[in-house]
């Protein structure tokens, strides 16, 4: 037992001849296939990756408490390490599907994340055709935008890391909602209802889906056809989609209220120099879209610097200039890009007031990067169209292709950091100098790999850095686990007790139960019963604190067997089996139960 640590085709038979006509169906299908191949190829290596960072917590600790799957909408209390501010039932539902399809293997979870990125890339192209259809370069702009989106290195965290899946999920649902609004295949009422449902799905994937409440009505206004002679049904009323979005938001709030009834949300705290911090963070995000290097999975400080403040200020001023010039159709599209960017970035900027351990993160750029790709793709297409001579255009195409290849290569290289915890935290620890979290997570990965001495050195070093109470508790817990591996029972108990005193959690109570259980094997019969009773006390507390975690039930059952309380022990063994133990541990536990029952 171990401790833990889219210009529509004309409806006549005349072929379109305008410069901005949409490509025929077959070429368009080829374009979509090419984009799917590119976006899938850059992330195909992740299918061999394991679970990193918070992935095991989401999959191994949350899912057992969310059975049957309908409980993702109304999660029970006391789920281990469950964030009290998160209401993301569709994310959790997707985990259930992955676990069922892959029988718990990591590749199934990675397949879903890659498929979501492919879908998002294709939707960036299709919605781009709608956004830029008043321009002569709609196809080229949309293709460039989708290609850029597919290979941009800033997306590695959102795709390669399973726990960051909600951002691609929101992108897919929101873009699909916008594409439905622009479609003429169904009546406006049907499109409005379907779009409202997709907006709700975006909200149920992550809180950032709230941006859809603004973006869906804006999209209906910016892309409605205004040419004479077109049927009225080609438009979806901005007012109706606004109502549908409000209804979706209301349904979400009701579900969220009941779903998080058992959890107390965290408060807000204004950061130092709030305006400077806000503008500098916006500048950091904007700069990362143009130049994402170096990349870091854990940024422990608000990026306050004159450079980022100037970048943020320029971004705000440029956005305001576009907003006040949005009168005709093309500039309406530009306005749509600007609002998309800031609406999807706003939740990340609001996080500055939580305050989180990492105030900014690369994964928060997945949604804003769509507007960036649309805008830059349109600019590149216009620039190429203004070049004189076919040869100059060919050279421009080749240069753009080289840039895309370079970005794809950078994405492939960055992906490797997310292969396992050892690579991730070794890379992060070298870029984060003040927080102890990367060091203690690196140490935890080394501990799992059996490198006790290196793990201990890193944990001692992490103690000299800034740590939250939970971080300090984690350090002492892992130091206790190292001592336990060395059979230094008293030292292990001291560290576990200190970890429990800092943050009294079910995990720490479980660890104390483990050390008393193991140490009971090396003492006299009289002392053994005393230690087993102490182990029983701690395991009972762990079960009470974490009732959906199988390990405390298993440990409690084991101690009860040794103390002769066989009926109660059998109940806790069965509960551990129901909550989901790995197959190898199930076999060992059944053998132990069978021996103890005789």
XYZ file of C-alpha atoms in Angstrom:
598
model
C 0.000 0.000 0.000
C 1.484 3.305 -1.069
C 0.978 6.877 0.075
C 0.071 9.616 -2.465
C 1.286 12.525 -3.209
C -17.590 30.613 -44.716
C -19.823 33.489 -50.345
C -22.594 31.050 -50.398
C -23.282 29.363 -53.752
C -26.001 31.156 -55.782
C -29.269 29.255 -55.876
C -29.407 29.634 -59.676
C -27.648 27.277 -62.027
C -25.032 29.916 -62.886
C -21.608 29.192 -61.567
C -20.136 31.831 -59.293
C -17.593 34.058 -60.977
C -16.731 36.572 -58.295
C -13.208 36.607 -56.977
C -14.361 35.726 -53.536
C -16.562 32.752 -54.468
C -16.300 29.771 -52.281
C -14.372 26.885 -53.828
C -16.449 24.031 -55.271
C -17.464 21.252 -52.964
C -14.703 18.838 -53.958
C -11.802 21.288 -53.546
C -13.338 22.410 -50.269
C -13.429 18.796 -49.117
C -9.759 18.495 -50.064
C -8.967 21.621 -48.063
C -10.766 20.239 -45.031
C -8.960 16.934 -45.364
C -5.613 18.723 -45.602
C -6.335 20.813 -42.526
C -7.451 17.757 -40.601
C -4.242 15.981 -41.578
C -2.041 18.896 -40.508
C -3.770 19.538 -37.199
C -3.793 15.849 -36.383
C -0.207 15.189 -37.438
C 1.355 17.799 -35.146
C -0.338 16.223 -32.141
C -0.245 12.554 -33.163
C 2.797 11.913 -30.925
C 0.712 12.783 -27.861
C -1.207 9.533 -28.309
C 1.804 7.811 -26.738
C 1.949 10.160 -23.770
C 0.843 9.366 -20.261
C -1.085 11.220 -17.598
C 0.649 14.331 -16.276
C 0.130 16.986 -13.622
C -3.549 16.991 -12.595
C -4.637 14.271 -15.048
C -4.549 11.422 -12.500
C -6.577 13.507 -10.049
C -9.323 14.142 -12.633
C -9.430 10.579 -13.884
C -8.567 8.414 -10.929
C -9.968 10.465 -8.058
C -12.984 12.306 -9.502
C -14.511 9.701 -11.831
C -15.050 7.023 -9.148
C -17.196 9.528 -7.238
C -19.192 10.418 -10.396
C -20.862 7.091 -11.100
C -23.318 6.743 -12.731
C -22.301 9.306 -15.340
C -25.370 11.462 -14.643
C -23.672 12.547 -11.424
C -21.362 14.814 -13.436
C -24.242 17.325 -13.374
C -24.797 16.985 -9.630
C -21.482 15.972 -8.097
C -21.635 14.704 -4.515
C -19.715 16.387 -1.699
C -16.256 15.453 -0.486
C -14.720 14.501 -3.844
C -10.951 14.460 -3.292
C -9.255 17.614 -4.597
C -12.394 18.718 -6.469
C -12.175 22.476 -7.288
C -15.096 24.309 -5.677
C -15.310 26.898 -8.523
C -15.447 24.379 -11.379
C -18.745 23.326 -12.915
C -17.707 21.466 -16.076
C -19.973 18.427 -16.426
C -19.291 17.894 -20.141
C -15.574 17.722 -19.481
C -16.160 15.063 -16.858
C -18.626 13.249 -19.121
C -15.985 13.109 -21.853
C -13.615 11.544 -19.327
C -16.192 8.860 -18.579
C -16.485 8.083 -22.310
C -12.712 7.931 -22.728
C -12.291 5.679 -19.710
C -14.950 3.332 -21.088
C -13.536 3.245 -24.628
C -9.916 2.831 -23.615
C -10.506 0.870 -20.423
C -8.685 3.574 -18.505
C -5.629 3.797 -20.818
C -4.156 7.254 -21.355
C -4.209 7.017 -25.174
C -8.032 7.208 -25.278
C -8.020 10.509 -23.414
C -5.360 11.914 -25.736
C -7.301 10.776 -28.831
C -10.292 12.850 -27.744
C -8.139 15.931 -27.139
C -6.534 15.636 -30.593
C -9.919 15.098 -32.273
C -11.243 18.218 -30.568
C -8.307 20.253 -31.910
C -8.901 18.878 -35.428
C -12.586 19.814 -35.185
C -11.699 23.298 -33.924
C -9.270 23.806 -36.829
C -11.880 22.813 -39.422
C -14.426 25.107 -37.803
C -11.965 28.005 -37.828
C -11.773 27.561 -41.612
C -15.535 27.200 -42.134
C -16.463 30.132 -39.899
C -13.693 32.178 -41.526
C -15.426 31.728 -44.900
C -18.554 33.253 -43.360
C -16.697 36.025 -41.605
C -14.747 37.215 -44.654
C -17.295 36.445 -47.417
C -17.626 40.153 -48.337
C -13.921 40.143 -49.227
C -12.227 38.914 -52.410
C -9.838 36.756 -50.466
C -12.229 34.865 -48.197
C -10.917 31.418 -49.056
C -7.243 32.330 -48.813
C -7.808 34.200 -45.545
C -9.712 31.315 -44.005
C -7.185 28.746 -45.120
C -4.273 30.732 -43.730
C -6.139 31.279 -40.469
C -6.930 27.608 -40.014
C -3.403 26.532 -40.887
C -1.972 28.986 -38.380
C -4.401 27.842 -35.736
C -3.584 24.202 -36.393
C 0.156 24.503 -35.779
C 0.568 27.430 -33.392
C 2.826 26.295 -30.544
C 0.776 28.170 -27.959
C -1.797 25.381 -28.202
C 0.442 22.591 -26.972
C -0.697 22.924 -23.380
C -4.386 22.869 -24.374
C -4.054 19.757 -26.545
C -1.222 17.706 -25.086
C -2.469 18.103 -21.519
C -5.707 16.201 -20.933
C -6.810 18.419 -18.039
C -6.764 21.487 -20.376
C -9.354 19.879 -22.676
C -12.206 22.296 -21.732
C -10.675 25.085 -23.858
C -10.866 23.084 -27.130
C -14.326 21.894 -26.090
C -15.587 25.468 -25.696
C -13.995 26.392 -29.040
C -15.733 23.542 -30.864
C -19.176 24.199 -29.377
C -18.964 27.969 -29.876
C -17.650 27.822 -33.452
C -20.259 25.205 -34.334
C -22.975 27.472 -32.909
C -21.773 30.329 -35.139
C -21.634 28.056 -38.185
C -25.210 26.891 -37.539
C -26.363 30.503 -37.356
C -24.867 31.188 -40.812
C -26.322 28.064 -42.436
C -29.327 28.155 -44.826
C -30.116 24.463 -44.516
C -32.683 24.959 -41.765
C -35.246 27.563 -40.803
C -34.135 30.413 -38.559
C -36.070 29.037 -35.587
C -34.313 25.682 -35.798
C -30.944 27.387 -36.176
C -31.635 29.623 -33.207
C -32.588 26.702 -30.977
C -29.608 24.642 -32.090
C -27.234 27.540 -31.528
C -28.674 28.149 -28.078
C -28.127 24.501 -27.209
C -24.518 24.697 -28.390
C -23.975 27.845 -26.329
C -25.208 25.917 -23.299
C -22.833 23.075 -24.157
C -19.947 25.543 -24.257
C -20.918 26.829 -20.819
C -21.132 23.301 -19.466
C -17.611 22.633 -20.718
C -15.908 25.544 -18.997
C -16.799 28.858 -17.430
C -15.164 30.729 -20.343
C -18.146 29.600 -22.444
C -19.871 32.669 -21.002
C -18.260 34.657 -23.833
C -20.770 32.946 -26.170
C -23.556 35.020 -24.621
C -22.003 38.078 -26.310
C -20.375 36.509 -29.354
C -23.421 34.659 -30.758
C -25.606 37.812 -31.052
C -22.628 39.808 -32.350
C -21.965 37.156 -34.996
C -25.629 37.212 -36.117
C -25.410 41.017 -36.486
C -22.019 41.063 -38.203
C -22.676 38.281 -40.727
C -26.385 38.739 -41.610
C -26.928 39.037 -45.365
C -28.136 42.499 -46.348
C -28.157 42.203 -50.164
C -31.463 42.836 -51.939
C -33.357 39.887 -53.299
C -32.302 37.391 -50.691
C -35.081 35.590 -48.831
C -35.890 36.686 -45.322
C -35.219 33.241 -43.959
C -31.504 33.645 -44.766
C -31.167 35.767 -41.640
C -31.323 34.788 -38.036
C -32.639 37.647 -35.962
C -30.044 39.119 -33.655
C -32.780 39.616 -31.095
C -33.821 35.964 -31.183
C -30.313 34.618 -30.805
C -29.829 37.060 -27.953
C -32.883 35.595 -26.234
C -31.658 32.063 -26.897
C -28.261 32.914 -25.441
C -29.828 34.434 -22.336
C -31.953 31.322 -21.854
C -28.872 29.152 -22.221
C -27.075 31.262 -19.654
C -30.000 31.010 -17.263
C -30.158 27.243 -17.599
C -26.446 27.072 -16.905
C -26.709 29.185 -13.774
C -29.492 26.983 -12.415
C -27.521 23.807 -13.064
C -24.415 25.347 -11.588
C -26.252 26.445 -8.465
C -27.518 22.966 -7.733
C -24.375 21.237 -8.959
C -22.046 23.152 -6.648
C -24.429 23.334 -3.684
C -22.029 21.237 -1.618
C -18.991 23.382 -2.372
C -17.928 26.795 -1.110
C -16.401 29.011 -3.775
C -13.237 30.977 -3.165
C -13.193 34.756 -2.819
C -11.610 37.544 -4.819
C -8.560 39.599 -4.036
C -7.498 42.718 -5.937
C -3.862 42.319 -7.073
C -1.248 45.008 -6.406
C -1.270 47.803 -9.004
C -4.479 46.401 -10.534
C -4.573 48.529 -13.714
C -0.894 48.014 -14.450
C -1.219 44.296 -13.746
C -4.293 44.007 -15.977
C -2.766 45.837 -18.957
C 0.594 44.073 -18.579
C -1.088 40.663 -18.475
C -3.093 41.552 -21.596
C 0.195 42.567 -23.226
C 1.788 39.274 -22.180
C -1.031 37.288 -23.780
C -0.926 39.396 -26.967
C 2.847 39.092 -27.264
C 2.636 35.307 -26.784
C 0.459 35.024 -29.885
C 3.101 36.734 -32.008
C 6.098 35.127 -30.320
C 5.266 32.287 -27.926
C 8.826 31.514 -26.893
C 9.981 30.548 -24.390
C 7.056 28.491 -23.234
C 6.436 27.624 -19.628
C 3.726 25.461 -18.109
C 3.755 27.386 -14.837
C 4.121 31.183 -14.723
C 4.201 32.070 -11.047
C 4.110 35.893 -11.267
C 1.966 38.520 -12.955
C 4.097 39.623 -15.956
C 4.559 43.230 -14.907
C 7.044 44.928 -17.231
C 7.149 48.117 -19.340
C 7.331 46.011 -22.513
C 4.190 44.032 -21.729
C 2.410 47.170 -20.502
C 3.237 48.935 -23.810
C 2.072 45.882 -25.788
C -1.176 45.749 -23.852
C -1.756 49.475 -24.318
C -1.155 49.223 -28.088
C -3.530 46.255 -28.301
C -6.264 48.200 -26.515
C -5.776 51.326 -28.690
C -5.759 49.305 -31.927
C -8.904 47.500 -30.835
C -10.681 50.772 -30.081
C -9.717 52.151 -33.515
C -11.294 49.117 -35.186
C -14.434 49.353 -33.077
C -15.061 53.000 -33.988
C -14.473 52.335 -37.723
C -16.840 49.340 -38.021
C -19.481 50.657 -40.449
C -19.463 48.398 -43.539
C -19.394 44.624 -43.852
C -15.598 44.071 -43.973
C -14.969 46.226 -40.943
C -17.840 44.516 -39.158
C -15.809 41.347 -39.551
C -12.824 43.122 -38.034
C -15.039 44.232 -35.166
C -16.127 40.653 -34.660
C -12.468 39.612 -34.372
C -11.730 42.325 -31.834
C -14.703 41.512 -29.628
C -13.938 37.798 -29.869
C -10.394 38.385 -28.735
C -11.218 40.470 -25.682
C -14.341 38.533 -24.734
C -12.460 35.241 -24.676
C -9.434 36.775 -22.965
C -11.481 38.481 -20.244
C -11.943 35.348 -18.084
C -8.195 34.833 -17.990
C -7.655 38.446 -16.941
C -10.305 38.113 -14.231
C -8.290 35.270 -12.741
C -5.818 37.867 -11.529
C -8.276 38.558 -8.728
C -8.715 34.989 -7.508
C -5.644 34.902 -6.981
C -4.283 31.664 -8.501
C -0.826 30.205 -7.997
C -0.214 30.767 -11.736
C -1.856 34.140 -12.633
C -1.347 33.684 -16.410
C -1.204 30.505 -18.484
C -0.648 29.613 -22.118
C -3.755 27.414 -22.311
C -5.979 30.467 -21.802
C -4.971 31.638 -25.309
C -6.659 28.773 -27.153
C -9.906 30.723 -27.655
C -8.375 34.202 -28.185
C -5.991 32.729 -30.762
C -8.971 32.064 -33.065
C -9.536 35.809 -33.525
C -5.796 36.287 -33.912
C -5.698 33.605 -36.641
C -8.722 35.059 -38.463
C -7.266 38.565 -38.394
C -3.748 37.596 -39.378
C -4.978 35.173 -42.057
C -7.050 37.972 -43.599
C -4.056 40.323 -43.504
C -1.778 37.782 -45.173
C -4.356 37.068 -47.894
C -4.821 40.799 -48.603
C -1.077 41.333 -48.724
C -0.620 38.498 -51.210
C -3.512 39.823 -53.365
C -1.801 43.243 -53.632
C 1.469 41.764 -54.871
C 2.209 42.427 -58.555
C 2.944 39.405 -60.727
C 2.353 35.711 -60.252
C 5.945 35.045 -59.330
C 5.816 37.440 -56.390
C 2.682 35.718 -55.166
C 4.327 32.323 -55.438
C 7.309 33.537 -53.429
C 4.959 34.899 -50.762
C 3.154 31.550 -50.619
C 6.432 29.683 -50.205
C 7.573 32.021 -47.436
C 4.275 31.599 -45.621
C 4.612 27.851 -45.987
C 8.066 27.955 -44.450
C 6.704 29.881 -41.468
C 3.962 27.322 -40.975
C 6.479 24.479 -41.163
C 8.649 26.210 -38.580
C 5.675 26.672 -36.269
C 4.652 23.051 -36.690
C 8.189 21.956 -35.847
C 8.169 24.105 -32.731
C 4.874 22.549 -31.705
C 6.253 19.040 -32.131
C 9.259 19.923 -30.005
C 7.182 21.542 -27.287
C 4.796 18.596 -27.191
C 7.586 16.389 -25.892
C 7.622 18.312 -22.631
C 4.147 16.932 -21.950
C 5.167 13.302 -22.435
C 5.491 12.611 -18.721
C 5.876 14.351 -15.399
C 9.645 14.026 -15.338
C 10.046 16.004 -18.581
C 7.336 18.509 -17.697
C 8.620 19.472 -14.282
C 12.306 19.369 -15.186
C 11.524 21.910 -17.923
C 9.276 24.012 -15.685
C 11.601 24.042 -12.686
C 14.362 25.538 -14.827
C 12.113 28.476 -15.797
C 10.408 29.179 -12.479
C 12.677 30.554 -9.784
C 10.499 31.702 -6.882
C 7.743 29.115 -6.425
C 8.297 25.709 -4.904
C 5.557 23.971 -6.880
C 7.622 22.884 -9.923
C 10.338 21.492 -7.669
C 7.986 19.534 -5.455
C 6.131 18.128 -8.495
C 9.449 17.147 -10.070
C 10.380 15.499 -6.806
C 7.067 13.617 -6.763
C 7.790 12.287 -10.274
C 11.276 11.201 -9.195
C 9.816 9.560 -6.120
C 7.419 7.593 -8.278
C 10.382 6.545 -10.435
C 12.214 5.310 -7.329
C 14.909 8.026 -7.231
C 14.589 8.776 -3.542
C 17.798 10.754 -3.013
C 17.193 13.191 -5.902
C 13.574 13.564 -4.831
C 14.601 14.418 -1.272
C 17.146 16.997 -2.477
C 14.494 18.755 -4.575
C 11.978 18.705 -1.734
C 14.492 20.311 0.631
C 15.194 22.937 -2.044
C 11.441 23.518 -2.512
C 11.170 24.310 1.200
C 13.381 27.380 0.655
C 10.936 28.816 -1.908
C 7.440 30.240 -1.641
C 4.833 27.574 -0.982
C 1.144 27.682 -0.210
C 0.002 25.792 2.890
C -1.146 22.978 0.633
C 2.275 23.003 -1.017
C 4.086 22.774 2.324
C 1.818 19.928 3.341
C 2.633 18.170 0.074
C 6.371 18.544 0.666
C 6.216 17.023 4.133
C 3.946 14.267 2.861
C 6.475 13.275 0.211
C 9.330 13.492 2.683
C 7.315 11.144 4.843
C 6.880 8.762 1.928
C 10.629 8.773 1.310
C 11.222 7.946 4.963
C 8.657 5.171 4.781
C 10.377 3.657 1.738
C 13.513 3.594 3.866
C 11.537 1.982 6.687
C 12.193 4.971 8.928
C 8.771 4.744 10.507
C 9.085 7.405 13.179
C 10.552 9.982 10.764
C 7.763 9.162 8.299
C 5.177 9.651 11.029
C 6.675 13.033 11.987
C 6.517 14.317 8.410
C 2.989 12.989 7.862
C 1.827 14.516 11.130
C 3.350 17.875 10.185
C 1.646 17.668 6.760
C -1.669 16.919 8.491
C -1.217 19.777 10.972
C -0.693 22.244 8.080
C -3.657 20.975 5.998
C -5.839 18.380 7.747
C -7.024 16.364 4.742
C -8.171 12.851 4.046
C -4.963 12.194 2.116
C -2.784 13.056 5.087
C -4.943 10.991 7.439
C -4.589 8.096 5.022
C -0.818 8.459 4.976
C -0.693 8.359 8.767
C -2.788 5.226 8.720
C -0.374 3.657 6.244
C 2.689 4.340 8.356
C 1.104 2.930 11.514
C -0.054 -0.137 9.592
C 3.377 -0.856 8.151
C 5.268 -0.124 11.325
C 3.043 -2.569 13.221
C 4.800 -5.421 11.414
C 8.088 -4.767 13.205
C 7.023 -4.544 16.856
C 5.879 -6.901 19.566
C 2.353 -8.321 19.654
C 1.217 -5.891 22.363
C 2.694 -2.857 20.590
C 1.307 -4.136 17.318
C -2.287 -3.896 18.523
C -1.665 -0.344 19.741
C -0.326 0.662 16.334
C -3.177 -1.105 14.540
C -5.701 0.780 16.667
C -3.925 4.037 15.785
C -3.962 3.042 12.105
C -7.682 2.259 12.436
C -8.331 5.736 13.839
C -6.533 7.477 11.001
C -8.073 5.306 8.275
C -11.552 5.941 9.723
C -10.849 9.673 9.541
C -9.607 9.333 5.967
C -12.786 7.454 4.990
C -14.922 10.161 6.600
C -13.004 12.948 4.788
C -12.701 11.189 1.405
C -15.600 8.708 1.132
C -15.281 8.444 -2.672
C -11.605 7.479 -2.594
C -11.012 3.699 -2.731
C -7.646 3.730 -0.959
C -8.880 4.743 2.509
C -11.578 2.082 2.326
C -8.991 -0.506 1.375
C -6.626 0.518 4.134
C -9.422 0.616 6.682
C -10.608 -2.827 5.623
C -7.113 -4.230 5.926
C -6.692 -2.963 9.472
C -10.135 -4.199 10.447
C -9.224 -7.663 9.202
C -6.101 -7.673 11.338
C -8.161 -6.599 14.335
C -10.701 -9.373 13.749
C -13.613 -7.138 12.644
C -14.271 -9.224 9.535
C -17.823 -8.149 8.640
C -17.030 -4.428 8.704
C -13.754 -5.090 6.914
C -15.592 -6.896 4.117
C -17.902 -3.886 3.645
C -14.975 -1.522 3.156
C -13.204 -3.908 0.798
C -16.364 -4.100 -1.321
C -16.664 -0.300 -1.297
C -13.072 0.005 -2.488
C -13.826 -2.409 -5.338
C -16.934 -0.397 -6.311
C -14.994 2.868 -6.380
C -12.483 1.440 -8.811
C -9.126 -0.019 -7.925
C -6.593 -0.913 -10.640
C -6.958 -4.569 -11.730
C -3.664 -5.699 -10.160
C -4.584 -4.165 -6.830
C -8.042 -5.733 -6.996
C -6.484 -9.187 -7.257
C -4.170 -8.582 -4.309
C -6.975 -7.111 -2.223
C -9.267 -10.062 -2.937
C -6.529 -12.478 -1.942
C -5.961 -10.532 1.259
C -9.672 -10.513 2.039
C -9.930 -14.233 1.408
C -7.014 -15.041 3.691
C -8.272 -12.762 6.441
C -11.775 -14.199 6.327
C -10.622 -17.680 7.255
